[in-house]
C-alpha atoms as a PDB file:
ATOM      1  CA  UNK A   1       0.000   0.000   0.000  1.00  0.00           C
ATOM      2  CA  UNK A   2       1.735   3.457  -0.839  1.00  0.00           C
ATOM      3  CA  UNK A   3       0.544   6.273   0.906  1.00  0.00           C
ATOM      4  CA  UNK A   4       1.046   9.968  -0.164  1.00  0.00           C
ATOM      5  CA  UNK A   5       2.076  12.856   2.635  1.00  0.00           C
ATOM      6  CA  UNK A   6       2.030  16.154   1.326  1.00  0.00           C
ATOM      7  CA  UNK A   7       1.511  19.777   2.533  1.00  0.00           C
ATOM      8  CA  UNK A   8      -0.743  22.178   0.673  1.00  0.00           C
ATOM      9  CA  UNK A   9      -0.376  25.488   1.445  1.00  0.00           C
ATOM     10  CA  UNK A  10      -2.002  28.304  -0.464  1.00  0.00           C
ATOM     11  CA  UNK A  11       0.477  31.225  -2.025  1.00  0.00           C
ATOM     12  CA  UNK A  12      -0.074  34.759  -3.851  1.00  0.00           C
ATOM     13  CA  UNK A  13       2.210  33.935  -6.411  1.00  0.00           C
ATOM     14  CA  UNK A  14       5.454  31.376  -7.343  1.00  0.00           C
ATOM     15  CA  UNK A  15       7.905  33.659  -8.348  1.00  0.00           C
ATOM     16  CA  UNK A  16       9.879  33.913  -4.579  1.00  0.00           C
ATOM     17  CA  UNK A  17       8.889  30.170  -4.374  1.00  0.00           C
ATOM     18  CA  UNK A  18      10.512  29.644  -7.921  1.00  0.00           C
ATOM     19  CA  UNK A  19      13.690  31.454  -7.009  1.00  0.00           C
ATOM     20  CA  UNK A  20      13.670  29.654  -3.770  1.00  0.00           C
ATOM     21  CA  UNK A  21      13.547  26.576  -6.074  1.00  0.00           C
ATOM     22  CA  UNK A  22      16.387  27.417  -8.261  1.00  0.00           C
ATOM     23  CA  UNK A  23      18.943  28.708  -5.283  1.00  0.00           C
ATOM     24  CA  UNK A  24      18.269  25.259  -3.222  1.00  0.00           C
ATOM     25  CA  UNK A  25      19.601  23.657  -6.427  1.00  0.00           C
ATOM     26  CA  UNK A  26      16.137  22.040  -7.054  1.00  0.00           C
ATOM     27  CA  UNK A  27      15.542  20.542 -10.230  1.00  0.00           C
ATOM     28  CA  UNK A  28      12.914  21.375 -13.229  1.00  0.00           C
ATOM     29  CA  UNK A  29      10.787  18.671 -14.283  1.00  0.00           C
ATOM     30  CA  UNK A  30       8.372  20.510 -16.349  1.00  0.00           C
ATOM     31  CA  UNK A  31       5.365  22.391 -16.915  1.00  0.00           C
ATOM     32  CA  UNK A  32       1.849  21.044 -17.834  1.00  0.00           C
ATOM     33  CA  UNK A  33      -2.257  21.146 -17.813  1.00  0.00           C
ATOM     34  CA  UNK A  34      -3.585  18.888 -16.229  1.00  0.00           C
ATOM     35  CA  UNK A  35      -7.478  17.504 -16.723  1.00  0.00           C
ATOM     36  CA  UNK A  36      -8.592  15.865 -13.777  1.00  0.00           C
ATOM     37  CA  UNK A  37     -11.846  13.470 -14.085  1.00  0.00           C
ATOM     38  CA  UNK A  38     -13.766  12.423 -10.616  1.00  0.00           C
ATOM     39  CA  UNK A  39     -15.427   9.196 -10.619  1.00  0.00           C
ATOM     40  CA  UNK A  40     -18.172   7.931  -8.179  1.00  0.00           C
ATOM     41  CA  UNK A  41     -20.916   5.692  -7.666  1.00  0.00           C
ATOM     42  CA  UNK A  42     -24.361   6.214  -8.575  1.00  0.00           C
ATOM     43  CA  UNK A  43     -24.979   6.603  -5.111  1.00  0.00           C
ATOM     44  CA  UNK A  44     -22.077   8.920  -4.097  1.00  0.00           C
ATOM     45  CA  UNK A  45     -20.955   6.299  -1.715  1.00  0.00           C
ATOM     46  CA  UNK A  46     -16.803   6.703  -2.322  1.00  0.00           C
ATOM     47  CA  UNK A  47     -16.850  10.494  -1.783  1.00  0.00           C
ATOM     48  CA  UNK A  48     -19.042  10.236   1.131  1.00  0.00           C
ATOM     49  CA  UNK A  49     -16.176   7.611   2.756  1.00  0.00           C
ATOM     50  CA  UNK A  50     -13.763   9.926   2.078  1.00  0.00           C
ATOM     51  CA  UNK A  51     -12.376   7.844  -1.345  1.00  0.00           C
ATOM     52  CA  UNK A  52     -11.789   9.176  -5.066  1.00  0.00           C
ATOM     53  CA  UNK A  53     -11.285   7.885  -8.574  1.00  0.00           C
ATOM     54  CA  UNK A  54      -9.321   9.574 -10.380  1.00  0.00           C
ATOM     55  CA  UNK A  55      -8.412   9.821 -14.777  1.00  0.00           C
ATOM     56  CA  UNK A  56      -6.087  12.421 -15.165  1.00  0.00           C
ATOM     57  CA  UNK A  57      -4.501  13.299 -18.315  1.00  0.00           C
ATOM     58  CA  UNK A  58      -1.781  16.016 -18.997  1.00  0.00           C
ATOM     59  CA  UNK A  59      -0.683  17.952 -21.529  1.00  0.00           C
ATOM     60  CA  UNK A  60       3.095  19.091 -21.615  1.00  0.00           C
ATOM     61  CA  UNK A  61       3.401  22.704 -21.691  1.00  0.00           C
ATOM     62  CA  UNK A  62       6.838  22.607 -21.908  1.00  0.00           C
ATOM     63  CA  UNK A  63       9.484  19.653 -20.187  1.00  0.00           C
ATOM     64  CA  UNK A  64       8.552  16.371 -18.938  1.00  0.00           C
ATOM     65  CA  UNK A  65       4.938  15.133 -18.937  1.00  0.00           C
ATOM     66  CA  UNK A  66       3.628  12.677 -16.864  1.00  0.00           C
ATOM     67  CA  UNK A  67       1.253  11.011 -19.114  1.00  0.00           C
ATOM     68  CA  UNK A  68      -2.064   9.453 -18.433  1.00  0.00           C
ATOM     69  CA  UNK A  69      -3.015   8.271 -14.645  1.00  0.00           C
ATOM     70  CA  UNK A  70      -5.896   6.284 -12.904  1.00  0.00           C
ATOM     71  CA  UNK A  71      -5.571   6.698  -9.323  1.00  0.00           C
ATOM     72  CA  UNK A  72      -7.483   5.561  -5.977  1.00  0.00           C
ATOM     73  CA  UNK A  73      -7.457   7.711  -3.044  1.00  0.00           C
ATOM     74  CA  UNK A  74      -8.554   6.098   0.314  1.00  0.00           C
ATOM     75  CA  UNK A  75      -9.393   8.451   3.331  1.00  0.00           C
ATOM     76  CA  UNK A  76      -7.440  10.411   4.784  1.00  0.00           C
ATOM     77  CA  UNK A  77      -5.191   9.558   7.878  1.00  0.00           C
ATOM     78  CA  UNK A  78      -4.347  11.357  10.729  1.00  0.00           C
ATOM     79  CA  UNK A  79      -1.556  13.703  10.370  1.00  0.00           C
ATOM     80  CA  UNK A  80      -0.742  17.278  10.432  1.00  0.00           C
ATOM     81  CA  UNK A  81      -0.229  17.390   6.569  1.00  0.00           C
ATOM     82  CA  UNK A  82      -2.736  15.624   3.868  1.00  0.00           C
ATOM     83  CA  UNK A  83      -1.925  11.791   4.154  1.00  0.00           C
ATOM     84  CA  UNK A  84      -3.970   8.877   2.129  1.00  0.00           C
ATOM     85  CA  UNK A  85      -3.657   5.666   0.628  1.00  0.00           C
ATOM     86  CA  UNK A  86      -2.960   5.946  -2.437  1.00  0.00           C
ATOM     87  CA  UNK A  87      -2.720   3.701  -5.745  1.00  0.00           C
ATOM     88  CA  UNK A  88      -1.847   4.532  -9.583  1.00  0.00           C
ATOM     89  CA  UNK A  89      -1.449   2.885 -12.339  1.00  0.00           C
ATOM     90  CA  UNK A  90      -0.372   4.742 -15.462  1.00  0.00           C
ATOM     91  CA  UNK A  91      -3.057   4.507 -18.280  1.00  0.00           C
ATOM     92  CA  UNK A  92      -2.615   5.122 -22.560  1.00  0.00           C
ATOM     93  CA  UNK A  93      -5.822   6.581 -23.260  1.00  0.00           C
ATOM     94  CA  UNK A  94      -7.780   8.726 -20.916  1.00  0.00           C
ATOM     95  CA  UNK A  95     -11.206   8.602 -23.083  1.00  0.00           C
ATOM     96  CA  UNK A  96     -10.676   4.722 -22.810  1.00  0.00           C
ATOM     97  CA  UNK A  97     -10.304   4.493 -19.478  1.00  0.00           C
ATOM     98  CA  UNK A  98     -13.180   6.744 -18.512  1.00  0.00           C
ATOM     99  CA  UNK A  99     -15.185   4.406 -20.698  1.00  0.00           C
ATOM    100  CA  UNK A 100     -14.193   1.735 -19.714  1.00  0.00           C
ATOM    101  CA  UNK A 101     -14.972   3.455 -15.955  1.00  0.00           C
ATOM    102  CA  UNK A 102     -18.632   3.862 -17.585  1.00  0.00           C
ATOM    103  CA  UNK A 103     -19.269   0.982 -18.747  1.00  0.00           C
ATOM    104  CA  UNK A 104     -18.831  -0.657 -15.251  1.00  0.00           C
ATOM    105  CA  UNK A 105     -21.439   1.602 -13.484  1.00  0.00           C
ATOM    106  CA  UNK A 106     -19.390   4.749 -12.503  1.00  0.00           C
ATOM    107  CA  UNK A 107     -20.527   8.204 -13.457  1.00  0.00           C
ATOM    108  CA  UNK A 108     -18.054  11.465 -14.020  1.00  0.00           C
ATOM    109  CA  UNK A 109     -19.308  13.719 -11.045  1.00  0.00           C
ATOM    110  CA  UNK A 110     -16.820  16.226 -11.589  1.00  0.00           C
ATOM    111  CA  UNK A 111     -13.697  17.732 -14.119  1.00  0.00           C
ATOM    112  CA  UNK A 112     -11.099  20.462 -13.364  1.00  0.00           C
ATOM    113  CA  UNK A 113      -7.743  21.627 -15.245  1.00  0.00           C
ATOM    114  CA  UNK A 114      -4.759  22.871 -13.199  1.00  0.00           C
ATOM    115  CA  UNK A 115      -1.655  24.410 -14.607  1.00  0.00           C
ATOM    116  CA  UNK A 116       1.304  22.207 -12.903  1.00  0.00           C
ATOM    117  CA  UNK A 117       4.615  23.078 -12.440  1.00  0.00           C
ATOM    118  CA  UNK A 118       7.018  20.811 -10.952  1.00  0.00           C
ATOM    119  CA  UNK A 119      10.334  20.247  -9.556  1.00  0.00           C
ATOM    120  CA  UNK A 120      12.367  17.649  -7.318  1.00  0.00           C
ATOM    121  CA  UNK A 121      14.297  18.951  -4.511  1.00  0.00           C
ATOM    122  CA  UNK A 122      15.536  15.096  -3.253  1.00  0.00           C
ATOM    123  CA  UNK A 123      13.406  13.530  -1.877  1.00  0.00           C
ATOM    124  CA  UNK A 124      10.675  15.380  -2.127  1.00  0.00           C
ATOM    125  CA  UNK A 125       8.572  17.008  -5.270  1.00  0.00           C
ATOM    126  CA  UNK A 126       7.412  20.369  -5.180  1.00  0.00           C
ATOM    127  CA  UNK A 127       4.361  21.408  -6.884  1.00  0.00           C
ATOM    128  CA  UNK A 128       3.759  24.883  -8.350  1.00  0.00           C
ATOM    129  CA  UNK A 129      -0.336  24.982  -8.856  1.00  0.00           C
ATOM    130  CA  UNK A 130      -2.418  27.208 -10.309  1.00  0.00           C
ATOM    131  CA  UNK A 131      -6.146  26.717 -10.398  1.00  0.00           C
ATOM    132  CA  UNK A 132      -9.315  28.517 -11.940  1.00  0.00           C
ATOM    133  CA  UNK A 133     -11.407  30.228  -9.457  1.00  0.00           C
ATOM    134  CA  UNK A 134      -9.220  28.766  -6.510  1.00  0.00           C
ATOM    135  CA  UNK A 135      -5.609  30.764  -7.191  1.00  0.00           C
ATOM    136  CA  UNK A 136      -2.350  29.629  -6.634  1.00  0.00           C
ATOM    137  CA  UNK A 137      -0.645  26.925  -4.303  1.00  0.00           C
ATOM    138  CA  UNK A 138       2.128  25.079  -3.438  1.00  0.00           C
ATOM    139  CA  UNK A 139       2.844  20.765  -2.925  1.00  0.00           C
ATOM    140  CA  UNK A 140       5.394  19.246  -1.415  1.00  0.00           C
ATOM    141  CA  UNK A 141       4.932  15.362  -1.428  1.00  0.00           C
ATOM    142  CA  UNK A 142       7.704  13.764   0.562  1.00  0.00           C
ATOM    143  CA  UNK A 143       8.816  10.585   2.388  1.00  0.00           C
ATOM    144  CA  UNK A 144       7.799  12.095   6.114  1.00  0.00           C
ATOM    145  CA  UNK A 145       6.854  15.369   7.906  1.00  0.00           C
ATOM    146  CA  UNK A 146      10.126  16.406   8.909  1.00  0.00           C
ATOM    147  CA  UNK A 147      11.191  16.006   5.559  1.00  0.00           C
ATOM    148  CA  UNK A 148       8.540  18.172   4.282  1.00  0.00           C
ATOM    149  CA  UNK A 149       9.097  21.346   6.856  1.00  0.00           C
ATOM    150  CA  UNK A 150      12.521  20.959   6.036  1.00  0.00           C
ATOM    151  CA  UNK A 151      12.266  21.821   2.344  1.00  0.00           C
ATOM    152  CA  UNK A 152       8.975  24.324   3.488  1.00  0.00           C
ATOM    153  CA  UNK A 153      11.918  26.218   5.560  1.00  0.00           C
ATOM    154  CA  UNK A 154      14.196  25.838   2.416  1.00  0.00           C
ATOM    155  CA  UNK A 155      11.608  27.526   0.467  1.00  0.00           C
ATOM    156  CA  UNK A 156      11.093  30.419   2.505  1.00  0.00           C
ATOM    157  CA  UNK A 157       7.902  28.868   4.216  1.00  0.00           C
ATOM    158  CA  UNK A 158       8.126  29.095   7.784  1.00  0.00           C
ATOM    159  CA  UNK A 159       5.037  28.586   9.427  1.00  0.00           C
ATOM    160  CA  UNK A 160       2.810  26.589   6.546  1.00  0.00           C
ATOM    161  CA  UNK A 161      -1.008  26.695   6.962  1.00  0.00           C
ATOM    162  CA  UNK A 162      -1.442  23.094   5.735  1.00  0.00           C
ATOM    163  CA  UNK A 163      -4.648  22.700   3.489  1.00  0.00           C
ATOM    164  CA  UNK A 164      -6.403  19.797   4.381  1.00  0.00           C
ATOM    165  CA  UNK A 165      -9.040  19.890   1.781  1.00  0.00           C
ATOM    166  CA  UNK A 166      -8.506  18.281  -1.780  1.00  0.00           C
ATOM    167  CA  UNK A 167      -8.792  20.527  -4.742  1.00  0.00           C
ATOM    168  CA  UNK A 168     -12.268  18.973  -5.947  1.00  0.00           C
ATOM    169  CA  UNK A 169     -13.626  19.711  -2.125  1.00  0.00           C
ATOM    170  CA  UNK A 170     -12.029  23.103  -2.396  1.00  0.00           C
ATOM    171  CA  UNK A 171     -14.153  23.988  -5.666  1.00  0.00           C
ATOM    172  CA  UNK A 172     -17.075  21.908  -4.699  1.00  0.00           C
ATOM    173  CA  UNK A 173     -17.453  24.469  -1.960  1.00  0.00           C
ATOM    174  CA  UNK A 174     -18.091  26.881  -4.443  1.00  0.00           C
ATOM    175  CA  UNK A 175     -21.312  27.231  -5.619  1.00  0.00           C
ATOM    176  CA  UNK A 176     -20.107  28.467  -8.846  1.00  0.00           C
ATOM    177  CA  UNK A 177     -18.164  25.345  -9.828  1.00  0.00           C
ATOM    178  CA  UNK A 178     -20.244  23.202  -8.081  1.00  0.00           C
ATOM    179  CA  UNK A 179     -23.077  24.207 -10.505  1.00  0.00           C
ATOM    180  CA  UNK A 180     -20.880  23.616 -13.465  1.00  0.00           C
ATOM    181  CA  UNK A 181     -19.497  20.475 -12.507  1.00  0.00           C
ATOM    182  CA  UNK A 182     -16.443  21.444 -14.596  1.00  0.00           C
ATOM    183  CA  UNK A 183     -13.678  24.132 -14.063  1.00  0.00           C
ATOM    184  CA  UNK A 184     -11.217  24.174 -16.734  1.00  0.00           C
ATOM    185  CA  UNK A 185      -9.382  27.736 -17.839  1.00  0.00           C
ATOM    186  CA  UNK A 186     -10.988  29.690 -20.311  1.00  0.00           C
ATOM    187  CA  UNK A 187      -7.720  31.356 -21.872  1.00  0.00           C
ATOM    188  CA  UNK A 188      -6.659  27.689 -23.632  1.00  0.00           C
END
């Protein structure tokens, strides 16, 4: 079972976090949009536990791209930062795979775009996000908390605000997107 710590922490803008990024000797991965597809039950019944099912597809924007995901969230666990089970498998077809989702008796509740940036600053990766509607944040998945304030301090962070909340519970909030059902950027 691999599970996923991270610490989300909102931001007005990545430029100081960028710089940070660069004079820590952090590496550039690359730059992408990401489409992110939420599948549920009929009922609702793996949101309401706390679970997700994920299709996520990216597009490179300019460096490495991760490609095509299907991913499994289970609850979260206790912890300061946001910590779940998580599983993913890597996927060649997006439209497939959500069909394939369809066919046995999931439904598309909900589809967003972020703009992703990332980096690796050993061991951790460091996420540059920007969202429609929500703004601008920061990710840093890594092995354990220490780890994690440790490169927070590194980037000029020193007291994080750790966001609990997934993005799709962030923009669910919002009666806005929630209408819509999908938040994707309109400047494309």
């Amino acid at each position: 079972m691999a599970v996923e710590l991270e610490c989300k922490i909102r931001v007005d803008d990545h430029d100081s976090v960028r710089q940070a990024l660069k004079a820590a000797g952090a590496t550039y991965v690359g730059r992408v949009l990401e489409t992110n597809r939420l599948f549920d039950r009929k009922d609702g019944s793996l949101r309401a536990s706390g679970r997700g099912l994920r299709v996520r597809s990216t597009v490179p924007l300019d460096g490495e791209a991760p490609g095509t995901t299907l991913t499994y969230k289970g609850p979260r666990q206790s912890s300061t930062f946001k910590q779940r089970e998580e599983i993913e498998v890597h996927v060649d077809d997006a439209a497939s795979m959500a069909d394939i989702l369809r066919a046995l008796g999931f439904v598309e509740r909900f589809r967003f775009q972020k703009r992703r940036e990332s980096w690796r600053m050993k061991p951790c990766l460091v996420e540059l996000d920007e969202l429609p509607v929500l703004g601008r944040f920061i990710e840093v998945e890594g092995p354990d908390e220490a780890t994690i304030r440790t490169v927070l301090h590194q980037l000029g962070v020193e007291r994080p605000q750790p966001i609990q909340e997934s993005y799709v519970s962030m923009l669910t909030a919002r009666a806005d997107a929630a209408a819509a059902g999908i938040v994707e950027f309109n400047d494309q």
